[in-house]
Short mmCIF file of C-alpha atoms in Angstrom, two decimals:
data_model
loop_
_atom_site.label_atom_id
_atom_site.label_comp_id
_atom_site.label_asym_id
_atom_site.label_seq_id
_atom_site.Cartn_x
_atom_site.Cartn_y
_atom_site.Cartn_z
CA PHE A 54 -78.53 3.42 -34.03
CA TRP A 55 -74.94 4.70 -34.31
CA LEU A 56 -73.76 7.69 -32.29
CA LYS A 57 -71.65 10.01 -34.40
CA ARG A 58 -69.19 12.70 -33.25
CA SER A 59 -71.30 15.85 -33.25
CA SER A 60 -72.14 18.85 -31.14
CA CYS A 61 -74.90 16.83 -29.53
CA THR A 62 -72.46 14.44 -27.83
CA PRO A 63 -69.59 16.59 -26.45
CA PHE A 64 -69.61 14.71 -23.14
CA LEU A 65 -68.62 11.42 -24.75
CA SER A 66 -64.98 10.51 -25.29
CA PRO A 67 -63.81 9.64 -28.80
CA ARG A 68 -63.67 6.00 -27.77
CA LEU A 69 -67.31 5.87 -26.63
CA SER A 70 -68.64 8.05 -29.43
CA MET A 71 -67.63 5.50 -32.05
CA ARG A 72 -69.26 2.50 -30.34
CA PRO A 73 -72.65 1.08 -31.39
CA VAL A 74 -75.26 1.67 -28.70
CA ALA A 75 -78.67 0.03 -28.95
CA MET A 76 -81.79 1.91 -28.01
CA ALA A 77 -83.30 0.93 -24.71
CA SER A 78 -86.69 0.35 -26.30
CA SER A 79 -85.31 -2.32 -28.62
CA LEU A 80 -83.71 -4.43 -25.86
CA PRO A 81 -85.49 -6.82 -23.59
CA VAL A 82 -85.32 -6.19 -19.86
CA GLU A 83 -82.60 -8.31 -18.28
CA PRO A 84 -81.88 -9.11 -14.64
CA THR A 85 -79.44 -6.83 -12.82
CA SER A 86 -76.73 -9.49 -12.62
CA SER A 87 -76.96 -10.13 -16.35
CA ARG A 88 -76.66 -6.41 -17.08
CA TYR A 89 -73.55 -6.19 -14.88
CA SER A 90 -72.00 -9.19 -16.64
CA ALA A 91 -72.77 -7.72 -20.01
CA ALA A 92 -71.29 -4.37 -18.98
CA ALA A 93 -68.07 -6.03 -17.82
CA THR A 94 -67.82 -8.01 -21.05
CA ASP A 95 -68.46 -4.87 -23.10
CA ALA A 96 -65.72 -2.98 -21.18
CA MET A 97 -63.19 -5.74 -21.80
CA THR A 98 -64.11 -5.85 -25.48
CA ALA A 99 -63.80 -2.05 -25.72
CA GLU A 100 -60.35 -2.07 -24.09
CA SER A 101 -59.10 -4.72 -26.48
CA SER A 102 -60.40 -2.79 -29.48
CA ASP A 103 -58.99 0.61 -28.41
CA ALA A 104 -55.44 -0.11 -29.58
CA GLY A 105 -55.71 2.01 -32.68
CA LEU A 106 -57.62 4.89 -31.12
CA PRO A 107 -56.10 8.08 -29.67
CA PRO A 108 -55.53 8.21 -25.89
CA ARG A 109 -58.36 9.19 -23.60
CA PRO A 110 -58.63 12.82 -22.48
CA GLY A 111 -56.06 13.64 -19.81
CA LYS A 112 -53.97 10.52 -20.46
CA THR A 113 -50.73 10.01 -22.40
CA PRO A 114 -49.19 6.83 -23.81
CA HIS A 115 -46.81 5.06 -21.45
CA ARG A 116 -43.12 5.31 -22.32
CA CYS A 117 -39.73 5.15 -20.69
CA THR A 118 -38.92 8.63 -19.35
CA ASP A 119 -35.44 7.99 -17.88
CA VAL A 120 -33.48 6.22 -20.59
CA VAL A 121 -30.15 7.79 -19.55
CA TRP A 122 -30.48 6.89 -15.88
CA LEU A 123 -31.77 3.45 -16.83
CA THR A 124 -28.51 2.97 -18.70
CA PHE A 125 -26.50 4.00 -15.63
CA PHE A 126 -28.56 1.70 -13.41
CA ALA A 127 -28.12 -1.21 -15.80
CA SER A 128 -24.35 -0.61 -15.89
CA ALA A 129 -24.16 -0.50 -12.10
CA PHE A 130 -26.29 -3.64 -11.81
CA VAL A 131 -24.12 -5.53 -14.30
CA SER A 132 -20.96 -4.40 -12.47
CA PHE A 133 -22.43 -5.54 -9.15
CA MET A 134 -23.36 -8.92 -10.60
CA CYS A 135 -19.87 -9.38 -12.09
CA LEU A 136 -18.32 -8.54 -8.72
CA SER A 137 -20.68 -10.97 -6.98
CA VAL A 138 -19.79 -13.75 -9.41
CA ARG A 139 -16.08 -13.10 -8.86
CA ILE A 140 -16.56 -13.21 -5.08
CA VAL A 141 -18.42 -16.51 -5.31
CA LEU A 142 -15.87 -18.07 -7.69
CA GLN A 143 -12.64 -16.77 -6.12
CA GLY A 144 -13.64 -16.01 -2.53
CA ASP A 145 -13.96 -18.51 0.29
CA PHE A 146 -16.43 -17.86 3.11
CA ARG A 147 -14.71 -20.53 5.19
CA ARG A 148 -12.17 -17.88 6.16
CA LEU A 149 -14.84 -16.60 8.52
CA THR A 150 -15.01 -19.91 10.41
CA HIS A 151 -11.46 -21.27 9.98
CA GLY A 152 -8.10 -19.93 11.03
CA SER A 153 -5.13 -19.50 8.71
CA ASP A 154 -1.37 -19.87 8.93
CA HIS A 155 1.23 -17.15 8.31
CA LEU A 156 1.07 -17.81 4.57
CA GLY A 157 -2.64 -17.14 4.45
CA ARG A 158 -3.64 -20.76 3.86
CA ILE A 159 -6.93 -21.80 5.44
CA CYS A 160 -6.41 -24.47 8.09
CA GLY A 161 -8.34 -27.64 7.30
CA VAL A 162 -9.02 -26.51 3.73
CA GLU A 163 -5.65 -25.80 2.11
CA THR A 164 -3.58 -27.59 4.76
CA PRO A 165 -4.04 -30.97 6.50
CA GLY A 166 -4.41 -29.55 10.02
CA ASP A 167 -7.54 -27.62 10.93
CA LEU A 168 -6.26 -25.90 14.11
CA VAL A 169 -4.14 -22.77 14.45
CA PHE A 170 -1.08 -23.14 16.68
CA TRP A 171 1.53 -20.56 17.70
CA CYS A 172 4.99 -22.01 18.18
CA ARG A 173 7.18 -20.77 20.98
CA ARG A 174 10.43 -19.00 20.28
CA LEU A 175 13.75 -20.77 20.38
CA ASN A 176 14.84 -18.84 23.48
CA ASP A 177 11.64 -20.00 25.21
CA THR A 178 10.71 -16.48 26.34
CA SER A 179 7.46 -16.00 24.44
CA LEU A 180 5.34 -17.18 21.53
CA GLU A 181 6.09 -16.52 17.86
CA MET A 182 2.84 -14.68 17.16
CA SER A 183 3.80 -13.60 13.64
CA TYR A 184 4.09 -17.12 12.23
CA PRO A 185 1.15 -19.33 13.21
CA ILE A 186 0.95 -22.82 11.69
CA CYS A 187 -1.85 -25.33 11.13
CA VAL A 188 -1.83 -28.53 13.17
CA ALA A 189 -4.11 -31.56 13.32
CA GLU A 190 -4.34 -31.56 17.13
CA CYS A 191 -3.14 -29.45 20.02
CA PRO A 192 0.01 -30.67 21.83
CA THR A 193 -0.49 -31.87 25.38
CA SER A 194 3.11 -31.78 26.69
CA SER A 195 6.55 -30.29 26.14
CA ASN A 196 8.10 -33.63 25.16
CA THR A 197 7.34 -33.26 21.44
CA THR A 198 8.68 -30.95 18.74
CA ARG A 199 7.39 -29.67 15.44
CA SER A 200 8.70 -27.68 12.46
CA CYS A 201 7.98 -23.97 12.79
CA THR A 202 8.86 -20.83 10.85
CA ILE A 203 11.00 -18.61 13.06
CA ASP A 204 11.76 -15.51 10.96
CA ALA A 205 10.64 -13.47 7.96
CA ALA A 206 13.13 -15.24 5.70
CA GLY A 207 11.12 -18.44 6.09
CA THR A 208 13.71 -20.30 8.18
CA VAL A 209 12.23 -23.52 9.55
CA ALA A 210 13.45 -25.16 12.75
CA ASP A 211 12.30 -27.87 15.15
CA VAL A 212 10.83 -26.13 18.18
CA PRO A 213 9.66 -27.85 21.41
CA ASP A 214 5.90 -27.84 22.02
CA TYR A 215 4.02 -26.68 25.08
CA PRO A 216 0.70 -27.89 26.56
CA ALA A 217 -2.25 -26.32 24.80
CA GLU A 218 -6.03 -26.62 24.80
CA ARG A 219 -8.43 -26.42 21.91
CA HIS A 220 -10.83 -23.47 21.81
CA GLY A 221 -12.76 -23.45 18.57
CA ALA A 222 -10.29 -23.43 15.68
CA TYR A 223 -7.32 -22.40 17.86
CA CYS A 224 -4.87 -24.05 20.24
CA THR A 225 -4.48 -21.77 23.24
CA PRO A 226 -1.61 -22.20 25.71
CA ALA A 227 -2.19 -23.99 28.99
CA VAL A 228 1.00 -22.44 30.38
CA ALA A 229 0.55 -19.19 32.29
CA LYS A 230 3.37 -17.16 30.70
CA TYR A 231 2.37 -18.17 27.18
CA GLU A 232 -1.29 -17.58 27.90
CA ASP A 233 -0.54 -14.05 29.09
CA ARG A 234 1.40 -13.37 25.89
CA LEU A 235 -1.51 -14.61 23.76
CA VAL A 236 -3.99 -12.46 25.68
CA GLU A 237 -1.72 -9.44 25.25
CA PHE A 238 -1.44 -10.08 21.53
CA LEU A 239 -5.17 -10.55 21.00
CA ALA A 240 -5.95 -7.42 23.03
CA GLY A 241 -4.43 -5.33 20.26
CA HIS A 242 -6.45 -7.14 17.57
CA ASP A 243 -9.70 -7.86 19.35
CA VAL A 244 -12.93 -6.70 17.75
CA SER A 245 -14.22 -5.45 21.10
CA THR A 246 -11.16 -3.23 21.50
CA ARG A 247 -11.72 -1.70 18.08
CA LEU A 248 -15.40 -1.24 18.88
CA ASP A 249 -14.53 0.59 22.11
CA GLU A 250 -12.17 2.86 20.20
CA ALA A 251 -14.84 3.57 17.60
CA LEU A 252 -17.42 4.38 20.27
CA THR A 253 -14.96 6.66 22.05
CA ALA A 254 -14.24 8.50 18.81
CA LEU A 255 -17.97 8.76 18.17
CA ASP A 256 -18.55 10.24 21.63
CA ASN A 257 -15.79 12.80 21.10
CA GLY A 258 -17.24 13.75 17.74
CA LYS A 259 -20.76 14.59 18.95
CA PRO A 260 -20.46 18.35 18.14
CA ALA A 261 -19.27 17.60 14.63
CA ILE A 262 -22.10 15.09 14.10
CA ALA A 263 -24.66 17.59 15.41
CA TRP A 264 -23.44 20.33 13.08
CA ALA A 265 -23.41 17.85 10.21
CA LEU A 266 -27.06 16.96 10.86
CA VAL A 267 -28.03 20.64 11.00
CA GLY A 268 -26.13 21.36 7.81
CA ALA A 269 -27.70 18.38 6.05
CA ALA A 270 -31.20 19.49 7.05
CA PHE A 271 -30.53 23.04 5.85
CA VAL A 272 -29.09 21.90 2.52
CA GLY A 273 -32.00 19.50 2.03
CA CYS A 274 -34.57 22.24 2.61
CA LEU A 275 -32.66 24.60 0.35
CA PHE A 276 -32.60 21.97 -2.38
CA LEU A 277 -36.38 21.51 -2.15
CA VAL A 278 -36.95 25.28 -2.36
CA LEU A 279 -34.67 25.61 -5.38
CA LEU A 280 -36.28 22.58 -6.97
CA ALA A 281 -39.70 24.20 -6.64
CA ARG A 282 -38.58 27.57 -8.04
CA CYS A 283 -35.99 26.64 -10.69
CA ALA A 284 -36.05 22.88 -11.18
CA LYS A 285 -34.06 22.76 -14.41
CA VAL A 286 -31.12 24.80 -13.13
CA THR A 287 -31.10 22.91 -9.83
CA MET A 288 -31.04 19.53 -11.53
CA TYR A 289 -28.21 20.57 -13.84
CA LEU A 290 -26.20 21.89 -10.91
CA GLY A 291 -26.84 18.71 -8.94
CA LEU A 292 -25.77 16.50 -11.81
CA SER A 293 -22.77 18.58 -12.83
CA PRO A 294 -20.28 16.79 -10.51
CA PHE A 295 -21.05 13.51 -12.26
CA PHE A 296 -19.61 14.79 -15.55
CA VAL A 297 -17.27 17.55 -14.37
CA ALA A 298 -15.27 15.29 -12.02
CA PRO A 299 -14.59 12.55 -14.64
CA MET A 300 -13.57 15.16 -17.20
CA LEU A 301 -11.14 16.86 -14.80
CA ALA A 302 -9.65 13.52 -13.75
CA GLY A 303 -9.33 12.44 -17.38
CA ARG A 304 -7.66 15.73 -18.32
CA ASN A 305 -5.10 15.33 -15.53
CA LEU A 306 -4.30 11.74 -16.53
CA VAL A 307 -3.87 12.66 -20.19
CA LEU A 308 -1.59 15.57 -19.28
CA GLN A 309 0.48 13.35 -16.97
CA GLY A 310 0.87 10.74 -19.69
CA TYR A 311 1.82 13.36 -22.28
CA THR A 312 4.35 14.96 -19.91
CA GLU A 313 5.96 11.59 -19.20
CA TYR A 314 6.17 10.81 -22.92
CA ARG A 315 7.82 14.19 -23.49
CA ASP A 316 10.23 14.19 -20.54
CA GLY A 317 10.67 10.46 -20.06
CA VAL A 318 9.87 8.31 -17.05
CA THR A 319 12.27 6.73 -14.55
CA GLY A 320 9.96 4.43 -12.57
CA GLU A 321 7.15 2.16 -13.68
CA ASP A 322 5.95 3.00 -17.17
CA LEU A 323 2.22 3.79 -16.97
CA ARG A 324 2.08 6.35 -19.74
CA ALA A 325 -0.17 4.35 -22.06
CA GLN A 326 -2.54 3.39 -19.23
CA LYS A 327 -2.82 7.02 -18.12
CA ILE A 328 -3.62 8.29 -21.59
CA ILE A 329 -6.13 5.53 -22.32
CA GLY A 330 -7.79 5.86 -18.91
CA GLY A 331 -7.86 9.64 -19.18
CA GLY A 332 -9.42 9.47 -22.63
CA PHE A 333 -12.08 7.09 -21.34
CA LEU A 334 -12.92 9.44 -18.48
CA LEU A 335 -13.13 12.39 -20.87
CA VAL A 336 -15.54 10.53 -23.13
CA PHE A 337 -17.55 9.29 -20.15
CA GLY A 338 -17.85 12.79 -18.67
CA SER A 339 -18.78 14.40 -21.97
#
């Protein structure tokens, strides 16, 4: 028989109360495995036929609850992908494994030679560290010359070579006085030197880091307490910088552009860019 919605069946959900249920006396006894298979099939059939029925008690239809933040996330993701594509198309990871000359050209990629070589100065007192060049092989004696840039104006002159040895992508001097000059130069640009400086600064800043950790823990706990007691106000206050800061920046840019239009500008004319950018920030913040 058919079970109808009535006071006799309050324990049944609307979905189950509308389903045909056969009386036990009218059905033949089936094995346990068959009953389980039939129950699974009936459940799948019921789920597929529940599309037009109201949701079950205690459940709500699924929907997107963060449309605004999904828009921000999608914008950030698209920006990241555009930046990644630009890096792949315009960048060159071979700069990590190849040296470059004083013009920024990658040795072995944009120039014929694949080794970096520092010419010596015309007065033969030191190396010209500011103007490295790319060479095909390291010189082995002082009997040869090569064209080197000797000043910022780009003046090129034939400079005698010096014996050098290849170390990776660089030609390092085999002469003591030139080798000392190279070591002195690299000491000011070595990664290990910068790392030591960073570690020293970190060690000196231990009190500030400790106070920062304590302050961060306190602010985090305070945020949780406020979120539990007044969630709406806390969320608005937390999100306010994201629209207040763009609006203030846009206002300043628009005022700067207007002032320059009114009083005139003597340097580079960026009045239109300031007004357009400021207007965009105002719209974005609002």
